[in-house]
Amino acid sequence: MSFFQEPPRLGNQYDDDALLQSYLARTLPEDLRRALTDEFRELGALGGDYFYRFQLRDRLNEPELTQWDAWGHRVDHIEVSPLWKEAEALAARRGLVATAYEQKNAELSRVHQFILNYLVQASLDVYSCPLAMTDGAARSLLTLGNTALIDRALPHLTSRDPATAWTSGQWMTERTGGSDVGLTQTVARQTPEGWRLSGTKWFTSATTAQMALTLARPEGNGPGGKGLALFYVETRDAAGRLNGIQINRLKDKLGTRKVPTAELTLDGALAIPVAGLTDGIRNMAWMLNVTRTWNAVGSAWAMRRALALARDYAQRRVQFGAKLADKPLHMDTLAGLEAEFQAGFLLAFRAVELLGRMEAKAATEQELLLQRLVTPLAKLTTGRQVVHVTSEVAEAFGGAGYVEDTGIPRLQADAQVLSIWEGTTNVLSLDTLRALAKEGALEAFFHEVEGRLGQTRDAGLRPCVDAAQGALEHARAWVAGAMEDPATLEAGARRFSLTLGRTLELALLCAHAQWCLDHGHGPRSKAAARRFASHGVDLIQPAASLEDVRLLA
């Protein structure tokens, strides 16, 4: 019994990522790419070595809630894991939020910021959760233009000093539901001290944040989303006491267990309206726009991490007389996953590019329409891909992929949140339909896909172009017909949206592959495009019988 299996190892997450190298060479001006290389390489080293090893050591440390002190005082203190404490300082110093708001690289500032996060977040136990909401809160305050709150909070939300940096929560989900926030029951009452909120928030992520944006219904307002208002809440007062907030319990979740997700009672929490006393859901959309982009990029870095470990393990694991890396079936499986990852990466970063152009006021009218559509498409499409990829990677490790102390099961458990958080696949499919209802949105999407396909000249990519064009035409015909029947349109919204998402992924992958061939980056992305096309991008099916649906569901 002398055999011990070598565990997988990671290298520098910048140097080892061929897709990232080619993407940056294509997307950034050469002088900017060179100027940022050292920063990227440093974070790549931290993500592949120090923080990855820290993550494995820190596996069993989870947030702990202490509700009462020894003398019976209610304290509601949450102690986060050692890794999270170090991640908090890293995030501030490295500008993992601030980079987007410093705008040193104009419309490419978002690409810069998200690459930094892509390189290190897979080793930080989902510290991306509070950062996404912090980023979303900063963007919401700036866009909604409440000068007093901007002056108060923005310097903290975008600080590079760990001593002054804040994170933000996003408190929307109540017992009535997470998707239909129009049912929110939290009440806002005006008092001599200001607005006070009363109600229960069933699911609040990153509850250790210094502030939050939340929804409540001012007394006297009507029902539904129109009657809600968006409020700013600081979680503690100057003395460090909780601001009318009680932490009932931490949630026992499948994954993202390092994230201190709590159920809260608001008992007269002081709050400030952000933008009037109505239209809270519409005003919260600015936060969702950013957090959904984080979600898509999070799917990309989770797929990248899973595949990096699986590829290294295939070089170390010997079965039936040969390394897994020499087994055609095993490598064929990994090749299919790599194709899904490359497509998802390019779609996620297309959403990043459009967000950056919108914020820098460099976007055309067509790009603004495209951004509104691509954001939910990127989130829902990559959210499905990451669940598939991490599940397959766990299986690729065999029994080791099911044993918690290898760290592999966490990849799959944490990935599952990405198809749920910030809107499930079905909810985002309906959001896609709403985005398409805006005049010119569908045309902007078709123009984007056709423009990418038009850049593709290599004969070996011709079947990929044909597959994308065929799916695009099918989608165009389907939605035109389905518009006549609301039930058919809603029932098919998921397959339609995934078809749009995967078609755009294939178009982006084709154009990137052509660029790589033209600029000496090799045929790897061409192989990914061909494999991705073989997986299928057109998921639209003939309308199912509503009676069959009723019987089966």
CSV table of C-alpha atoms in Angstrom, one decimal, residues 21-265:
chain,number,residue,atom,x,y,z
A,21,GLN,CA,-3.5,35.8,-23.7
A,22,SER,CA,-5.1,35.9,-27.1
A,23,TYR,CA,-8.1,37.9,-25.9
A,24,LEU,CA,-6.0,40.6,-24.3
A,25,ALA,CA,-3.8,40.8,-27.4
A,26,ARG,CA,-6.9,41.3,-29.5
A,27,THR,CA,-8.8,43.6,-27.2
A,28,LEU,CA,-6.2,45.9,-25.6
A,29,PRO,CA,-3.9,48.4,-27.4
A,30,GLU,CA,-0.4,47.0,-27.3
A,31,ASP,CA,1.0,49.7,-25.0
A,32,LEU,CA,-1.8,49.2,-22.5
A,33,ARG,CA,-1.5,45.4,-22.6
A,34,ARG,CA,2.2,45.8,-21.9
A,35,ALA,CA,1.6,48.3,-19.1
A,36,LEU,CA,-0.8,45.9,-17.4
A,37,THR,CA,1.1,42.7,-17.8
A,38,ASP,CA,3.0,42.8,-14.5
A,39,GLU,CA,-0.2,43.5,-12.6
A,40,PHE,CA,-1.9,40.6,-14.3
A,41,ARG,CA,1.0,38.3,-13.8
A,42,GLU,CA,1.2,39.1,-10.1
A,43,LEU,CA,-2.4,38.3,-9.5
A,44,GLY,CA,-2.1,35.2,-11.6
A,45,ALA,CA,0.7,34.0,-9.3
A,46,LEU,CA,-1.4,34.7,-6.2
A,47,GLY,CA,-4.4,32.9,-7.7
A,48,GLY,CA,-2.5,29.9,-8.7
A,49,ASP,CA,-0.3,29.5,-5.6
A,50,TYR,CA,-0.6,31.4,-2.4
A,51,PHE,CA,-4.4,31.9,-2.3
A,52,TYR,CA,-5.1,28.5,-3.8
A,53,ARG,CA,-3.1,26.8,-1.1
A,54,PHE,CA,-4.8,29.1,1.5
A,55,GLN,CA,-8.2,28.1,0.1
A,56,LEU,CA,-7.4,24.4,0.6
A,57,ARG,CA,-6.2,25.0,4.2
A,58,ASP,CA,-9.2,27.2,5.0
A,59,ARG,CA,-11.8,24.7,3.7
A,60,LEU,CA,-13.5,23.9,7.0
A,61,ASN,CA,-13.7,27.5,8.2
A,62,GLU,CA,-17.2,28.9,7.7
A,63,PRO,CA,-18.9,32.1,9.0
A,64,GLU,CA,-20.1,31.9,12.6
A,65,LEU,CA,-22.9,33.9,14.1
A,66,THR,CA,-22.8,34.9,17.8
A,67,GLN,CA,-26.2,36.4,18.7
A,68,TRP,CA,-25.6,37.1,22.4
A,69,ASP,CA,-22.6,38.0,24.5
A,70,ALA,CA,-21.8,36.4,27.9
A,71,TRP,CA,-23.9,39.0,29.7
A,72,GLY,CA,-27.1,38.6,27.7
A,73,HIS,CA,-26.6,41.6,25.3
A,74,ARG,CA,-27.8,41.1,21.7
A,75,VAL,CA,-24.6,41.4,19.5
A,76,ASP,CA,-25.3,39.5,16.3
A,77,HIS,CA,-21.7,39.3,15.4
A,78,ILE,CA,-20.6,37.3,12.3
A,79,GLU,CA,-17.1,36.0,12.2
A,80,VAL,CA,-15.9,35.3,8.6
A,81,SER,CA,-13.2,32.9,7.6
A,82,PRO,CA,-9.5,33.8,7.7
A,83,LEU,CA,-9.3,33.7,3.9
A,84,TRP,CA,-12.2,36.1,3.6
A,85,LYS,CA,-10.4,38.6,5.9
A,86,GLU,CA,-7.3,38.5,3.7
A,87,ALA,CA,-9.4,38.7,0.5
A,88,GLU,CA,-11.0,41.8,1.9
A,89,ALA,CA,-7.6,43.6,2.1
A,90,LEU,CA,-6.5,42.2,-1.2
A,91,ALA,CA,-9.6,43.5,-3.0
A,92,ALA,CA,-9.1,47.0,-1.7
A,93,ARG,CA,-5.4,47.2,-2.4
A,94,ARG,CA,-5.6,45.7,-5.9
A,95,GLY,CA,-8.6,47.8,-6.8
A,96,LEU,CA,-10.9,44.9,-7.6
A,97,VAL,CA,-13.8,47.4,-7.6
A,98,ALA,CA,-12.0,50.7,-7.7
A,99,THR,CA,-10.4,50.1,-11.1
A,100,ALA,CA,-13.7,50.4,-12.9
A,101,TYR,CA,-14.4,53.8,-11.3
A,102,GLU,CA,-11.0,55.3,-11.6
A,103,GLN,CA,-11.6,55.2,-15.4
A,104,LYS,CA,-7.8,55.3,-16.2
A,105,ASN,CA,-8.5,53.3,-19.3
A,106,ALA,CA,-11.7,54.9,-20.4
A,107,GLU,CA,-14.1,52.3,-21.9
A,108,LEU,CA,-11.5,49.5,-21.3
A,109,SER,CA,-11.5,50.1,-17.6
A,110,ARG,CA,-14.2,47.4,-17.1
A,111,VAL,CA,-12.1,44.9,-19.1
A,112,HIS,CA,-9.1,45.8,-16.9
A,113,GLN,CA,-11.1,45.4,-13.7
A,114,PHE,CA,-12.7,42.1,-14.6
A,115,ILE,CA,-9.5,40.5,-15.8
A,116,LEU,CA,-8.0,41.3,-12.3
A,117,ASN,CA,-11.0,39.4,-10.7
A,118,TYR,CA,-10.9,36.6,-13.3
A,119,LEU,CA,-7.3,35.9,-12.4
A,120,VAL,CA,-7.7,35.6,-8.6
A,121,GLN,CA,-11.3,35.2,-7.6
A,122,ALA,CA,-11.5,31.4,-8.1
A,123,SER,CA,-9.1,31.1,-5.1
A,124,LEU,CA,-11.0,33.5,-2.8
A,125,ASP,CA,-14.0,31.4,-1.8
A,126,VAL,CA,-16.7,33.6,-3.5
A,127,TYR,CA,-15.5,36.9,-2.1
A,128,SER,CA,-16.7,38.1,-5.4
A,129,CYS,CA,-20.2,38.1,-3.9
A,130,PRO,CA,-19.8,41.3,-1.8
A,131,LEU,CA,-17.6,42.9,-4.4
A,132,ALA,CA,-20.3,42.4,-7.1
A,133,MET,CA,-22.9,44.1,-4.8
A,134,THR,CA,-20.4,46.8,-3.9
A,135,ASP,CA,-19.8,47.5,-7.5
A,136,GLY,CA,-23.5,47.4,-8.2
A,137,ALA,CA,-24.2,49.8,-5.4
A,138,ALA,CA,-21.6,52.3,-6.6
A,139,ARG,CA,-23.0,52.2,-10.1
A,140,SER,CA,-26.6,52.7,-8.8
A,141,LEU,CA,-25.7,55.6,-6.6
A,142,LEU,CA,-23.8,57.3,-9.4
A,143,THR,CA,-26.5,56.7,-12.0
A,144,LEU,CA,-29.4,57.7,-9.8
A,145,GLY,CA,-27.6,60.9,-8.8
A,146,ASN,CA,-28.2,61.3,-5.1
A,147,THR,CA,-25.4,63.7,-4.4
A,148,ALA,CA,-25.4,63.3,-0.6
A,149,LEU,CA,-25.3,59.5,-0.8
A,150,ILE,CA,-22.6,59.6,-3.5
A,151,ASP,CA,-20.5,61.9,-1.3
A,152,ARG,CA,-21.1,59.7,1.7
A,153,ALA,CA,-20.6,56.2,0.3
A,154,LEU,CA,-18.8,56.3,-3.0
A,155,PRO,CA,-15.3,57.1,-1.5
A,156,HIS,CA,-15.7,54.0,0.7
A,157,LEU,CA,-17.1,51.7,-2.0
A,158,THR,CA,-14.2,52.5,-4.3
A,159,SER,CA,-11.4,52.9,-1.8
A,160,ARG,CA,-8.0,51.2,-2.2
A,161,ASP,CA,-7.4,51.5,1.6
A,162,PRO,CA,-8.5,48.4,3.5
A,163,ALA,CA,-9.1,50.7,6.6
A,164,THR,CA,-11.7,52.8,4.8
A,165,ALA,CA,-13.1,50.4,2.2
A,166,TRP,CA,-16.7,49.3,2.4
A,167,THR,CA,-18.7,46.5,0.9
A,168,SER,CA,-22.4,46.7,0.2
A,169,GLY,CA,-25.3,44.3,0.5
A,170,GLN,CA,-28.3,43.9,-1.7
A,171,TRP,CA,-31.4,43.0,0.3
A,172,MET,CA,-34.4,42.2,-1.9
A,173,THR,CA,-35.4,38.6,-1.2
A,174,GLU,CA,-38.3,38.1,1.2
A,175,ARG,CA,-40.4,35.1,2.2
A,176,THR,CA,-42.9,36.1,-0.5
A,177,GLY,CA,-40.2,35.3,-3.2
A,178,GLY,CA,-37.0,36.3,-4.7
A,179,SER,CA,-38.1,36.8,-8.3
A,180,ASP,CA,-41.4,38.6,-7.8
A,181,VAL,CA,-40.0,41.4,-5.7
A,182,GLY,CA,-43.2,43.3,-6.3
A,183,LEU,CA,-44.6,41.3,-3.4
A,184,THR,CA,-42.1,42.9,-0.9
A,185,GLN,CA,-43.7,43.3,2.5
A,186,THR,CA,-41.1,45.5,4.2
A,187,VAL,CA,-42.7,48.8,5.2
A,188,ALA,CA,-41.0,52.2,5.3
A,189,ARG,CA,-42.4,54.7,7.8
A,190,GLN,CA,-41.4,58.4,8.1
A,191,THR,CA,-40.5,59.4,11.7
A,192,PRO,CA,-38.9,62.5,13.3
A,193,GLU,CA,-35.5,60.7,13.0
A,194,GLY,CA,-36.0,59.8,9.3
A,195,TRP,CA,-37.3,56.8,7.4
A,196,ARG,CA,-37.4,53.6,9.3
A,197,LEU,CA,-37.8,50.1,7.8
A,198,SER,CA,-39.7,47.1,9.3
A,199,GLY,CA,-39.8,43.7,7.8
A,200,THR,CA,-38.0,40.4,7.2
A,201,LYS,CA,-35.3,39.8,4.5
A,202,TRP,CA,-35.2,36.1,4.0
A,203,PHE,CA,-31.9,35.9,2.1
A,204,THR,CA,-29.2,38.6,2.4
A,205,SER,CA,-25.7,37.7,1.0
A,206,ALA,CA,-22.5,39.1,2.5
A,207,THR,CA,-24.4,40.4,5.6
A,208,THR,CA,-21.1,41.7,7.1
A,209,ALA,CA,-21.2,44.7,4.7
A,210,GLN,CA,-21.2,48.2,6.0
A,211,MET,CA,-24.2,49.3,3.9
A,212,ALA,CA,-26.9,47.9,1.7
A,213,LEU,CA,-29.5,48.9,-0.9
A,214,THR,CA,-32.9,47.5,-0.2
A,215,LEU,CA,-36.5,47.7,-1.2
A,216,ALA,CA,-39.4,48.8,1.0
A,217,ARG,CA,-42.9,50.1,0.5
A,218,PRO,CA,-43.5,53.6,2.0
A,219,GLU,CA,-46.7,53.7,4.0
A,220,GLY,CA,-49.6,54.7,1.8
A,221,ASN,CA,-48.1,53.5,-1.4
A,222,GLY,CA,-50.0,51.1,-3.7
A,223,PRO,CA,-49.2,47.4,-4.3
A,224,GLY,CA,-46.7,45.9,-6.8
A,225,GLY,CA,-43.3,47.1,-7.9
A,226,LYS,CA,-44.4,50.6,-8.7
A,227,GLY,CA,-45.2,51.3,-5.0
A,228,LEU,CA,-41.7,50.2,-3.8
A,229,ALA,CA,-38.8,52.5,-3.1
A,230,LEU,CA,-35.1,51.9,-3.1
A,231,PHE,CA,-33.5,52.7,0.2
A,232,TYR,CA,-29.9,53.1,1.4
A,233,VAL,CA,-29.1,51.6,4.8
A,234,GLU,CA,-25.9,51.7,6.8
A,235,THR,CA,-25.8,48.5,8.9
A,236,ARG,CA,-24.2,50.0,12.0
A,237,ASP,CA,-24.1,53.4,13.8
A,238,ALA,CA,-21.1,55.4,14.8
A,239,ALA,CA,-20.7,53.3,18.0
A,240,GLY,CA,-20.7,50.0,16.1
A,241,ARG,CA,-24.3,49.0,17.1
A,242,LEU,CA,-26.5,47.4,14.5
A,243,ASN,CA,-28.9,49.9,13.0
A,244,GLY,CA,-32.3,48.3,13.9
A,245,ILE,CA,-31.2,45.0,12.4
A,246,GLN,CA,-31.4,41.6,14.0
A,247,ILE,CA,-29.6,38.6,12.4
A,248,ASN,CA,-32.0,35.6,12.9
A,249,ARG,CA,-29.7,32.9,11.4
A,250,LEU,CA,-27.1,32.1,8.8
A,251,LYS,CA,-28.4,30.1,5.9
A,252,ASP,CA,-27.3,26.5,5.5
A,253,LYS,CA,-26.6,26.4,1.8
A,254,LEU,CA,-25.5,23.8,-0.8
A,255,GLY,CA,-22.5,25.9,-1.9
A,256,THR,CA,-21.0,29.3,-1.4
A,257,ARG,CA,-20.7,28.4,2.3
A,258,LYS,CA,-18.0,30.9,3.0
A,259,VAL,CA,-20.4,33.7,2.1
A,260,PRO,CA,-22.2,34.9,5.3
A,261,THR,CA,-25.8,34.7,4.0
A,262,ALA,CA,-28.3,35.6,6.6
A,263,GLU,CA,-32.0,36.1,7.4
A,264,LEU,CA,-32.6,39.5,8.9
A,265,THR,CA,-35.3,41.3,10.7
